[in-house]
Coordinates of C-alpha atoms (C1' of nucleotides) in Angstrom, one line a residue:
Chain R
X1 CA -16.5 28.9 -1.6
X2 CA -14.4 25.9 -2.6
X3 CA -15.3 24.1 0.5
X4 CA -18.2 22.9 -1.5
X5 CA -15.9 20.4 -3.2
X6 CA -15.4 18.6 0.1
X7 CA -19.2 18.7 0.8
X8 CA -19.9 17.3 -2.6
X9 CA -17.5 14.5 -2.0
X10 CA -19.1 13.6 1.4
X11 CA -22.5 13.6 -0.3
X12 CA -21.3 11.1 -2.9
X13 CA -21.5 8.4 -0.2
X14 CA -23.6 9.8 2.6
X15 CA -27.0 11.4 2.9
X16 CA -26.7 14.4 5.2
X17 CA -29.3 16.8 6.5
X18 CA -28.7 20.4 5.5
X19 CA -28.1 21.4 9.1
X20 CA -25.3 19.0 9.4
X21 CA -23.7 20.5 6.2
X22 CA -24.2 23.9 7.7
X23 CA -22.6 22.9 11.0
X24 CA -19.6 21.5 9.1
X25 CA -19.2 24.5 6.9
X26 CA -19.3 26.8 10.0
X27 CA -16.5 24.8 11.7
X28 CA -13.9 25.6 9.2
X29 CA -12.0 28.2 11.2
X30 CA -9.2 29.5 9.1
X31 CA -7.9 29.2 5.6
X32 CA -4.2 29.4 4.7
X33 CA -2.2 29.3 1.6
X34 CA 1.0 27.2 1.7
X35 CA 3.8 27.1 -0.9
X36 CA 4.8 23.7 -2.3
X37 CA 6.8 21.2 -0.2
X38 CA 5.5 22.6 3.1
X39 CA 4.9 20.2 5.8
X40 CA 1.3 20.2 7.1
X41 CA 1.7 17.6 9.8
X42 CA 4.6 15.4 10.6
X43 CA 4.8 11.8 11.7
X44 CA 4.8 11.5 15.5
X45 CA 2.9 14.8 16.0
X46 CA -0.4 14.9 17.9
X47 CA -2.9 16.6 15.8
X48 CA -5.2 19.2 17.2
X49 CA -6.9 20.0 14.0
X50 CA -7.4 18.6 10.6
X51 CA -7.5 20.2 7.2
X52 CA -9.5 20.2 4.0
X53 CA -7.7 20.8 0.7
X54 CA -9.4 23.7 -1.0
X55 CA -7.1 23.9 -4.0
X56 CA -3.7 22.4 -5.0
X57 CA -2.2 19.1 -4.1
X58 CA -0.8 17.3 -1.1
X59 CA 0.8 13.9 -0.4
X60 CA 1.2 11.6 2.5
X61 CA 4.5 9.8 3.0
X62 CA 6.5 7.8 5.4
X63 CA 10.2 7.1 5.5
X64 CA 11.2 3.5 6.2
X65 CA 14.3 2.6 8.3
X66 CA 16.5 2.0 5.2
X67 CA 16.0 5.7 4.5
X68 CA 13.8 5.4 1.5
X69 CA 10.7 7.6 1.5
X70 CA 7.4 6.0 0.3
X71 CA 4.6 8.2 -0.9
X72 CA 1.3 6.7 0.3
X73 CA -1.2 8.8 -1.5
X74 CA -1.9 12.0 -3.4
X75 CA -4.6 14.3 -2.4
X76 CA -6.6 16.8 -4.3
X77 CA -9.2 19.6 -3.7
X78 CA -12.0 18.2 -1.5
X79 CA -9.9 15.7 0.4
X80 CA -9.4 15.7 4.1
X81 CA -6.2 13.8 4.3
X82 CA -5.7 13.8 8.0
X83 CA -9.1 13.1 9.1
X84 CA -7.9 10.0 10.9
X85 CA -6.1 12.3 13.3
X86 CA -9.4 13.1 14.9
X87 CA -9.9 9.7 16.6
X88 CA -6.2 8.6 16.5
X89 CA -4.3 11.9 17.3
X90 CA -0.8 10.6 16.8
X91 CA 0.1 10.8 13.2
X92 CA 1.8 7.8 11.7
X93 CA 3.1 9.6 8.6
X94 CA 3.9 13.0 7.1
X95 CA 1.5 15.2 5.2
X96 CA 3.0 17.7 2.8
X97 CA 1.9 20.1 0.1
X98 CA 2.9 19.0 -3.4
X99 CA 2.3 22.4 -5.0
X100 CA 1.1 25.6 -3.6
X101 CA -2.2 24.8 -1.9
X102 CA -5.1 26.5 0.0
X103 CA -6.1 24.7 3.1
X104 CA -9.0 25.0 5.4
X105 CA -8.4 24.1 9.0
X106 CA -10.8 22.5 11.4
X107 CA -10.2 22.5 15.1
X108 CA -10.7 19.0 16.6
X109 CA -12.4 20.3 19.7
X110 CA -14.9 22.3 17.6
X111 CA -15.6 19.4 15.4
X112 CA -16.0 17.0 18.3
X113 CA -18.6 19.4 19.6
X114 CA -20.8 19.3 16.6
X115 CA -20.2 15.6 16.0
X116 CA -21.6 14.9 19.5
X117 CA -25.1 15.9 18.5
X118 CA -24.9 14.8 14.8
X119 CA -24.4 11.1 14.5
X120 CA -25.1 11.2 10.8
X121 CA -22.2 13.5 10.3
X122 CA -20.0 11.4 12.4
X123 CA -20.9 8.5 10.3
X124 CA -20.3 10.3 7.1
X125 CA -16.7 11.1 8.4
X126 CA -16.1 7.6 9.3
X127 CA -17.2 6.5 5.9
X128 CA -14.9 9.1 4.4
X129 CA -12.0 7.5 6.2
X130 CA -13.0 4.1 5.0
X131 CA -13.0 5.3 1.4
X132 CA -9.4 6.5 2.2
X133 CA -8.5 3.0 3.4
X134 CA -10.0 1.5 0.3
X135 CA -7.6 3.6 -1.8
X136 CA -4.7 2.3 0.2
X137 CA -5.8 -1.2 -0.5
X138 CA -5.9 -0.4 -4.2
X139 CA -2.4 1.0 -4.0
X140 CA -1.1 -2.3 -2.4
X141 CA -2.6 -4.1 -5.2
X142 CA -0.9 -1.7 -7.6
X143 CA 2.5 -2.1 -6.0
X144 CA 2.3 -5.8 -5.5
X145 CA 0.9 -7.0 -8.8
X146 CA 1.9 -4.7 -11.6
X147 CA 5.0 -4.0 -13.6
X148 CA 6.6 -0.5 -13.4
X149 CA 4.7 0.8 -16.4
X150 CA 1.5 -0.7 -15.2
X151 CA 1.9 1.1 -11.9
X152 CA 2.5 4.3 -13.6
X153 CA -0.5 4.0 -15.8
X154 CA -2.7 3.0 -12.8
X155 CA -1.6 6.1 -10.9
X156 CA -2.5 8.3 -13.8
X157 CA -5.9 6.6 -14.3
X158 CA -6.7 6.9 -10.6
X159 CA -5.9 10.6 -10.6
X160 CA -7.7 11.2 -13.8
X161 CA -10.8 9.6 -12.2
X162 CA -10.6 11.5 -9.0
X163 CA -9.8 14.8 -10.6
X164 CA -12.6 14.2 -13.2
X165 CA -15.1 13.6 -10.5
X166 CA -14.2 17.1 -9.1
X167 CA -14.5 18.6 -12.6
X168 CA -10.7 19.2 -12.9
X169 CA -10.0 17.4 -16.1
X170 CA -10.5 19.3 -19.4
X171 CA -9.5 18.3 -22.9
X172 CA -8.0 15.1 -21.6
X173 CA -5.5 17.2 -19.6
X174 CA -5.0 18.0 -16.0
X175 CA -2.6 19.6 -13.6
X176 CA -0.2 17.4 -11.7
X177 CA 2.7 19.4 -10.3
X178 CA 5.0 16.5 -9.5
X179 CA 8.7 15.6 -10.0
X180 CA 9.9 12.4 -11.3
X181 CA 11.7 11.7 -8.1
X182 CA 8.4 11.9 -6.2
X183 CA 6.8 9.7 -8.7
X184 CA 9.6 7.2 -8.0
X185 CA 8.9 7.4 -4.3
X186 CA 5.2 6.8 -4.8
X187 CA 5.7 3.9 -7.2
X188 CA 8.5 2.2 -5.5
X189 CA 10.8 2.6 -8.5
X190 CA 14.1 4.4 -9.2
X191 CA 14.1 7.9 -10.7
X192 CA 15.9 6.7 -13.8
X193 CA 13.4 4.0 -14.5
X194 CA 10.5 6.4 -14.0
X195 CA 12.1 8.7 -16.5
X196 CA 12.4 5.9 -19.0
X197 CA 8.8 4.9 -18.7
X198 CA 7.6 8.4 -19.1
X199 CA 9.6 8.7 -22.2
X200 CA 8.2 5.5 -23.6
X201 CA 4.7 6.7 -22.8
X202 CA 5.5 9.9 -24.6
X203 CA 6.9 8.5 -27.7
X204 CA 4.1 5.9 -28.0
X205 CA 1.6 8.6 -27.6
X206 CA 0.1 7.1 -24.5
X207 CA 0.4 10.1 -22.3
X208 CA 2.7 13.1 -21.8
X209 CA 3.7 14.4 -18.3
X210 CA 5.5 17.6 -18.8
X211 CA 5.7 20.9 -17.0
X212 CA 3.4 19.6 -14.2
X213 CA 0.6 18.8 -16.7
X214 CA -0.6 15.5 -17.7
X215 CA -1.9 15.1 -21.2
X216 CA -3.7 11.9 -21.8
X217 CA -3.0 10.4 -25.2
X218 CA -4.5 7.0 -25.4
X219 CA -6.9 6.5 -22.5
X220 CA -7.7 3.0 -23.6
X221 CA -4.1 2.1 -23.4
X222 CA -3.7 3.7 -20.1
X223 CA -6.6 1.9 -18.6
X224 CA -5.5 -1.4 -20.0
X225 CA -1.9 -1.0 -18.8
X226 CA -3.0 0.0 -15.4
X227 CA -5.8 -2.5 -15.2
X228 CA -8.0 0.2 -14.1
X229 CA -11.6 -1.0 -14.2
X230 CA -14.1 1.9 -14.1
X231 CA -13.6 4.2 -16.9
X232 CA -16.8 6.1 -15.9
X233 CA -16.7 9.2 -13.7
Chain S
X1 CA -14.8 -16.9 26.1
X2 CA -12.3 -16.0 23.4
X3 CA -14.3 -12.9 22.4
X4 CA -12.3 -11.4 25.2
X5 CA -9.4 -11.1 22.8
X6 CA -11.3 -8.6 20.7
X7 CA -12.4 -6.6 23.7
X8 CA -8.8 -6.5 25.0
X9 CA -7.8 -5.2 21.6
X10 CA -10.4 -2.5 21.5
X11 CA -9.4 -1.4 25.0
X12 CA -5.8 -1.0 23.9
X13 CA -6.8 2.2 22.1
X14 CA -10.2 3.1 23.6
X15 CA -11.6 3.6 27.1
X16 CA -15.0 2.0 27.2
X17 CA -17.6 1.8 29.9
X18 CA -18.5 -1.6 31.0
X19 CA -22.0 -1.4 29.8
X20 CA -20.7 -0.7 26.2
X21 CA -18.5 -3.9 26.6
X22 CA -21.5 -5.8 27.8
X23 CA -23.6 -4.6 24.9
X24 CA -21.0 -5.5 22.4
X25 CA -20.6 -9.0 24.0
X26 CA -24.3 -9.5 23.8
X27 CA -24.6 -8.6 20.2
X28 CA -22.4 -11.6 18.9
X29 CA -25.2 -13.7 17.7
X30 CA -23.6 -16.9 16.4
X31 CA -20.3 -18.7 16.3
X32 CA -19.2 -20.9 13.5
X33 CA -16.2 -23.0 12.7
X34 CA -15.0 -22.8 9.1
X35 CA -12.3 -25.0 7.5
X36 CA -9.2 -23.4 5.9
X37 CA -9.7 -21.6 2.6
X38 CA -13.3 -20.9 3.1
X39 CA -14.6 -17.6 1.8
X40 CA -16.2 -15.5 4.5
X41 CA -17.2 -12.5 2.3
X42 CA -16.5 -11.9 -1.3
X43 CA -15.7 -8.7 -3.2
X44 CA -18.8 -7.0 -4.5
X45 CA -21.1 -8.5 -1.9
X46 CA -23.2 -6.3 0.4
X47 CA -22.5 -7.2 3.9
X48 CA -25.3 -7.6 6.4
X49 CA -23.1 -8.7 9.3
X50 CA -19.5 -8.6 10.3
X51 CA -17.2 -11.1 12.1
X52 CA -14.8 -11.4 14.9
X53 CA -12.0 -14.0 14.6
X54 CA -12.1 -16.1 17.7
X55 CA -9.4 -18.5 16.8
X56 CA -7.4 -19.3 13.6
X57 CA -6.4 -17.0 10.8
X58 CA -8.0 -15.2 7.9
X59 CA -6.7 -13.0 5.0
X60 CA -8.0 -10.3 2.8
X61 CA -7.3 -10.3 -0.9
X62 CA -8.1 -8.8 -4.1
X63 CA -7.4 -10.0 -7.7
X64 CA -6.1 -7.4 -10.1
X65 CA -7.2 -7.4 -13.7
X66 CA -4.1 -9.1 -14.9
X67 CA -5.2 -12.1 -12.9
X68 CA -2.8 -11.9 -10.0
X69 CA -4.0 -12.1 -6.5
X70 CA -2.7 -9.7 -4.0
X71 CA -3.1 -10.5 -0.3
X72 CA -3.7 -7.3 1.6
X73 CA -3.4 -8.4 5.2
X74 CA -3.5 -11.3 7.5
X75 CA -5.9 -11.5 10.5
X76 CA -5.6 -13.2 13.8
X77 CA -7.8 -13.9 16.9
X78 CA -9.3 -10.7 18.1
X79 CA -9.5 -9.0 14.7
X80 CA -12.7 -7.7 13.1
X81 CA -11.5 -7.8 9.4
X82 CA -14.8 -6.7 7.8
X83 CA -15.8 -4.0 10.2
X84 CA -15.6 -1.5 7.4
X85 CA -18.5 -3.3 5.8
X86 CA -20.7 -1.7 8.5
X87 CA -20.6 1.8 7.1
X88 CA -19.6 0.9 3.6
X89 CA -21.7 -2.2 2.9
X90 CA -20.2 -3.2 -0.5
X91 CA -17.0 -5.2 -0.1
X92 CA -14.1 -4.1 -2.2
X93 CA -12.1 -7.3 -1.6
X94 CA -12.4 -10.9 -0.5
X95 CA -12.1 -12.3 3.1
X96 CA -11.1 -15.9 3.4
X97 CA -10.0 -18.2 6.2
X98 CA -6.3 -19.2 6.0
X99 CA -6.6 -22.1 8.4
X100 CA -9.5 -23.6 10.2
X101 CA -11.0 -20.7 12.2
X102 CA -13.8 -20.0 14.7
X103 CA -15.7 -16.9 13.9
X104 CA -18.3 -14.9 15.8
X105 CA -20.9 -13.1 13.7
X106 CA -22.5 -9.8 14.5
X107 CA -25.6 -8.7 12.6
X108 CA -25.3 -5.1 11.3
X109 CA -28.8 -4.1 12.3
X110 CA -28.3 -5.3 15.9
X111 CA -24.9 -3.5 16.0
X112 CA -26.4 -0.3 14.7
X113 CA -29.0 -0.4 17.3
X114 CA -26.5 -0.5 20.1
X115 CA -24.2 2.0 18.5
X116 CA -27.1 4.5 18.2
X117 CA -27.1 5.0 22.0
X118 CA -23.4 4.4 22.6
X119 CA -21.2 7.0 20.9
X120 CA -18.1 5.9 22.8
X121 CA -18.5 2.4 21.3
X122 CA -19.1 3.8 17.9
X123 CA -15.9 5.9 18.2
X124 CA -14.0 2.8 19.4
X125 CA -15.0 1.0 16.3
X126 CA -14.1 3.9 14.1
X127 CA -10.7 3.9 15.8
X128 CA -10.3 0.2 15.2
X129 CA -10.9 0.7 11.5
X130 CA -8.3 3.4 11.5
X131 CA -5.7 1.2 13.1
X132 CA -6.5 -1.2 10.3
X133 CA -5.8 1.6 7.7
X134 CA -2.5 2.3 9.4
X135 CA -1.4 -1.3 8.9
X136 CA -2.3 -1.0 5.2
X137 CA 0.0 2.0 5.1
X138 CA 2.7 0.1 6.7
X139 CA 2.3 -2.6 4.1
X140 CA 2.6 0.0 1.3
X141 CA 5.9 1.0 2.7
X142 CA 7.0 -2.6 2.9
X143 CA 6.2 -3.3 -0.6
X144 CA 7.4 0.0 -2.0
X145 CA 10.8 0.3 -0.2
X146 CA 12.1 -3.1 0.7
X147 CA 13.9 -5.9 -1.0
X148 CA 12.3 -9.3 -1.2
X149 CA 14.0 -10.6 2.0
X150 CA 13.3 -7.4 3.7
X151 CA 9.6 -7.8 3.0
X152 CA 9.5 -11.3 4.3
X153 CA 11.3 -10.2 7.4
X154 CA 8.9 -7.4 8.0
X155 CA 5.9 -9.7 7.6
X156 CA 7.3 -12.0 10.2
X157 CA 8.2 -9.2 12.6
X158 CA 4.7 -7.7 12.3
X159 CA 3.0 -11.0 12.9
X160 CA 5.3 -11.7 15.8
X161 CA 4.3 -8.5 17.3
X162 CA 0.6 -8.8 16.8
X163 CA 0.5 -12.4 17.9
X164 CA 2.7 -11.6 20.8
X165 CA 0.3 -8.8 22.0
X166 CA -2.4 -11.5 22.1
X167 CA -0.1 -13.9 23.9
X168 CA 0.2 -16.3 21.1
X169 CA 4.0 -16.4 20.8
X170 CA 5.8 -19.0 23.0
X171 CA 9.4 -20.0 22.9
X172 CA 10.0 -17.7 20.0
X173 CA 7.7 -19.8 18.0
X174 CA 4.2 -19.3 16.6
X175 CA 1.6 -20.9 14.4
X176 CA 1.3 -19.5 10.9
X177 CA -0.5 -21.9 8.6
X178 CA 0.4 -20.5 5.3
X179 CA 1.7 -21.8 2.0
X180 CA 4.6 -20.3 0.1
X181 CA 2.3 -19.5 -2.8
X182 CA 0.1 -17.3 -0.5
X183 CA 3.3 -15.7 0.9
X184 CA 4.1 -14.9 -2.6
X185 CA 0.8 -13.2 -3.2
X186 CA 1.1 -11.2 -0.1
X187 CA 4.7 -10.0 -0.8
X188 CA 4.3 -9.4 -4.5
X189 CA 6.9 -12.0 -5.3
X190 CA 7.1 -15.3 -7.1
X191 CA 6.7 -18.6 -5.3
X192 CA 10.1 -19.6 -6.4
X193 CA 11.7 -16.6 -5.0
X194 CA 9.9 -16.9 -1.7
X195 CA 11.1 -20.4 -1.5
X196 CA 14.7 -19.3 -1.9
X197 CA 14.4 -16.6 0.7
X198 CA 12.9 -19.0 3.2
X199 CA 15.8 -21.4 2.5
X200 CA 18.3 -18.8 3.0
X201 CA 16.7 -17.7 6.3
X202 CA 16.8 -21.3 7.4
X203 CA 20.3 -22.0 6.6
X204 CA 21.4 -18.7 8.1
X205 CA 19.5 -19.4 11.3
X206 CA 17.4 -16.4 10.9
X207 CA 14.1 -18.1 11.0
X208 CA 12.4 -21.3 10.1
X209 CA 8.9 -21.5 8.6
X210 CA 8.0 -25.2 8.3
X211 CA 4.8 -27.1 8.7
X212 CA 2.8 -24.0 9.4
X213 CA 5.0 -22.9 12.3
X214 CA 7.4 -20.1 12.4
X215 CA 10.4 -20.5 14.6
X216 CA 12.3 -17.3 15.2
X217 CA 16.1 -17.8 15.1
X218 CA 17.8 -14.4 15.2
X219 CA 15.2 -11.8 16.1
X220 CA 17.8 -9.0 15.9
X221 CA 18.5 -9.9 12.3
X222 CA 14.8 -10.2 11.5
X223 CA 14.1 -6.8 12.9
X224 CA 17.1 -5.3 11.1
X225 CA 16.3 -6.9 7.7
X226 CA 12.6 -5.9 7.9
X227 CA 13.4 -2.5 9.4
X228 CA 10.8 -3.1 12.0
X229 CA 11.1 -0.4 14.6
X230 CA 9.3 -1.4 17.8
X231 CA 10.7 -4.6 19.2
X232 CA 8.5 -4.1 22.3
X233 CA 5.1 -5.7 22.7
Chain G
dC1 C1' -1.6 -46.3 -1.4
dG2 C1' -2.5 -43.2 -5.0
dA3 C1' -3.7 -38.5 -5.9
dT4 C1' -3.2 -33.8 -5.4
dA5 C1' -1.1 -29.9 -3.4
dT6 C1' 3.1 -27.9 -1.9
dA7 C1' 8.0 -27.4 -1.8
dT8 C1' 12.5 -27.5 -4.0
dT9 C1' 16.0 -27.3 -7.9
dG10 C1' 18.4 -25.6 -12.0
dA11 C1' 19.0 -22.9 -16.1
dC12 C1' 18.0 -18.9 -18.2
dA13 C1' 15.9 -14.2 -19.3
dG14 C1' 14.8 -9.8 -18.4
dG15 C1' 13.1 -5.9 -15.7
dA16 C1' 14.6 -2.5 -12.7
dG17 C1' 18.5 -0.5 -9.9
dT18 C1' 23.0 1.9 -9.6
dC19 C1' 26.5 5.0 -10.9
dA20 C1' 28.1 8.8 -13.1
dA21 C1' 27.9 12.4 -16.2
dA22 C1' 25.6 15.6 -19.3
dG23 C1' 21.5 18.6 -20.6
dA24 C1' 17.4 21.6 -19.7
dG25 C1' 14.6 24.6 -17.2
dG26 C1' 13.5 28.0 -14.1
dG27 C1' 14.7 31.4 -10.8
dT28 C1' 17.5 35.1 -9.1
dG29 C1' 20.5 38.9 -8.8
dG30 C1' 23.5 42.0 -10.8
Chain F
dC1 C1' 18.6 41.1 -20.0
dC2 C1' 22.1 38.0 -19.3
dA3 C1' 24.9 35.0 -16.3
dC4 C1' 24.8 31.8 -12.9
dC5 C1' 22.9 28.3 -9.9
dC6 C1' 20.2 24.8 -8.5
dT7 C1' 17.0 21.4 -9.3
dC8 C1' 15.1 18.4 -12.3
dT9 C1' 15.5 15.5 -16.5
dT10 C1' 17.9 12.6 -19.6
dT11 C1' 21.5 9.1 -21.2
dG12 C1' 24.6 5.2 -21.4
dA13 C1' 26.9 1.2 -19.5
dC14 C1' 26.7 -2.2 -16.5
dT15 C1' 24.9 -5.2 -12.6
dC16 C1' 21.9 -8.1 -10.2
dC17 C1' 17.6 -9.2 -8.2
dT18 C1' 13.6 -11.4 -9.2
dG19 C1' 10.6 -13.8 -12.6
dT20 C1' 9.7 -17.7 -15.8
dC21 C1' 9.7 -22.3 -17.2
dA22 C1' 9.9 -26.9 -16.3
dA23 C1' 11.1 -30.9 -13.9
dT24 C1' 11.5 -33.5 -9.5
dA25 C1' 10.9 -34.4 -4.7
dT26 C1' 8.1 -34.2 -0.6
dA27 C1' 3.7 -33.7 2.1
dT28 C1' -0.7 -34.4 2.9
dC29 C1' -5.1 -36.5 2.8
dG30 C1' -8.9 -39.6 1.8

DNA sequence: CGATATATTGACAGGAGTCAAAGAGGGTGG
DNA sequence: CCACCCTCTTTGACTCCTGTCAATATATCG
């Protein structure tokens, strides 16, 4: 039951009685597999349920008036990328699968019912959404203060850490099924420039991103370039 | 009682019984005036209370490992910029006054006590922190997709809207006690370039930022440059 | 009135974008 | 199993936006 990954994640920041965990587990109504690039929710929609990523990847994005798309964040197994839809309802951005993904869906009404009698669980979900906000802040720092290659290195370091915490990094290698054009949209760079950075990283043995797999070459260098502080999982 | 501004803001997104409002009002223990550039909380600290801005401005910032400071957001009267410290405790960034400001402080323990019996209020605060997160997302889009002058225009348009909603814009003019160097840190630009953009805006009659006051010249142009969608308050 | 912070200028360098074309990879259908 | 197509990646040439450095002017404040 890979819903355990989400529970493990919640437990990293919140102590929860077993009954709350059980209640949460029981409220996951349906599980669906979606191919890559499928919209999960769109900006402007009112959400009636939220999802847990059971496997695969998803990303959140927003298009600005000048037509450019900005990718706000990437999400991995265990994440609940549209939790904020529970209190806010109206989505302010899109949520899309990056690769084929298995998603668990939780109906808002059902979730509200169990939260009503379980304040600790409600608090845990609040906390979860605040951790999400903290990642956005990090991303602002990344976009605002670093050079193109620093941004790229930071992204990889952040992913390595989050995937590592979920046990999804092996042999300094992990899955990341992304195109350079999406990388460009996430980092605020042009595709061409992303390509050049990746090539430089490759020839300098820093890392290799090929065929949807990242191979870490020189972790020290990545962390240093990206100014990523905690090397620990 | 300028704590009303905060209550008005909460009510914009949440229906709250009068007793909850009263409880919230009563929990603001002390009010303090701080001069500009005073730290309110620092990154790494554990917060024991949170604050409401009663008047003046504050900003949140984070310094990245390369030494550059990134300003994450600006805050105005009615905002609770460190609400997230209630569930998360450890601050991941600094909070500082921009100008002289009056702050109301709320003790976490006292707040927790009233939240325990007032789920609607707890939910309103959760929502408030999600609105905050949505602003961060907007800011990511701003940094990632717009040119330097677009970013500047967006910042001004966003401020105009938020201040307008609080009734703090008169004659297309509002207070914004900021230096160009802080603007640079917020927009991810160099001071020199910020200066040039402001001059261009000035000579082209788009807007004028001088002596800590913004005078809007051509609102249409600002909104268009910044790609800001809702002109309405 | 001097001292310090902030704003303004100019000259120059370089990182990142744009445009346009050519290769590679991965599917798909015959 | 190969030909074809479509998407993604890679290249090269060129432009220009934004940063850096360093000096000067202007505000602000005690």
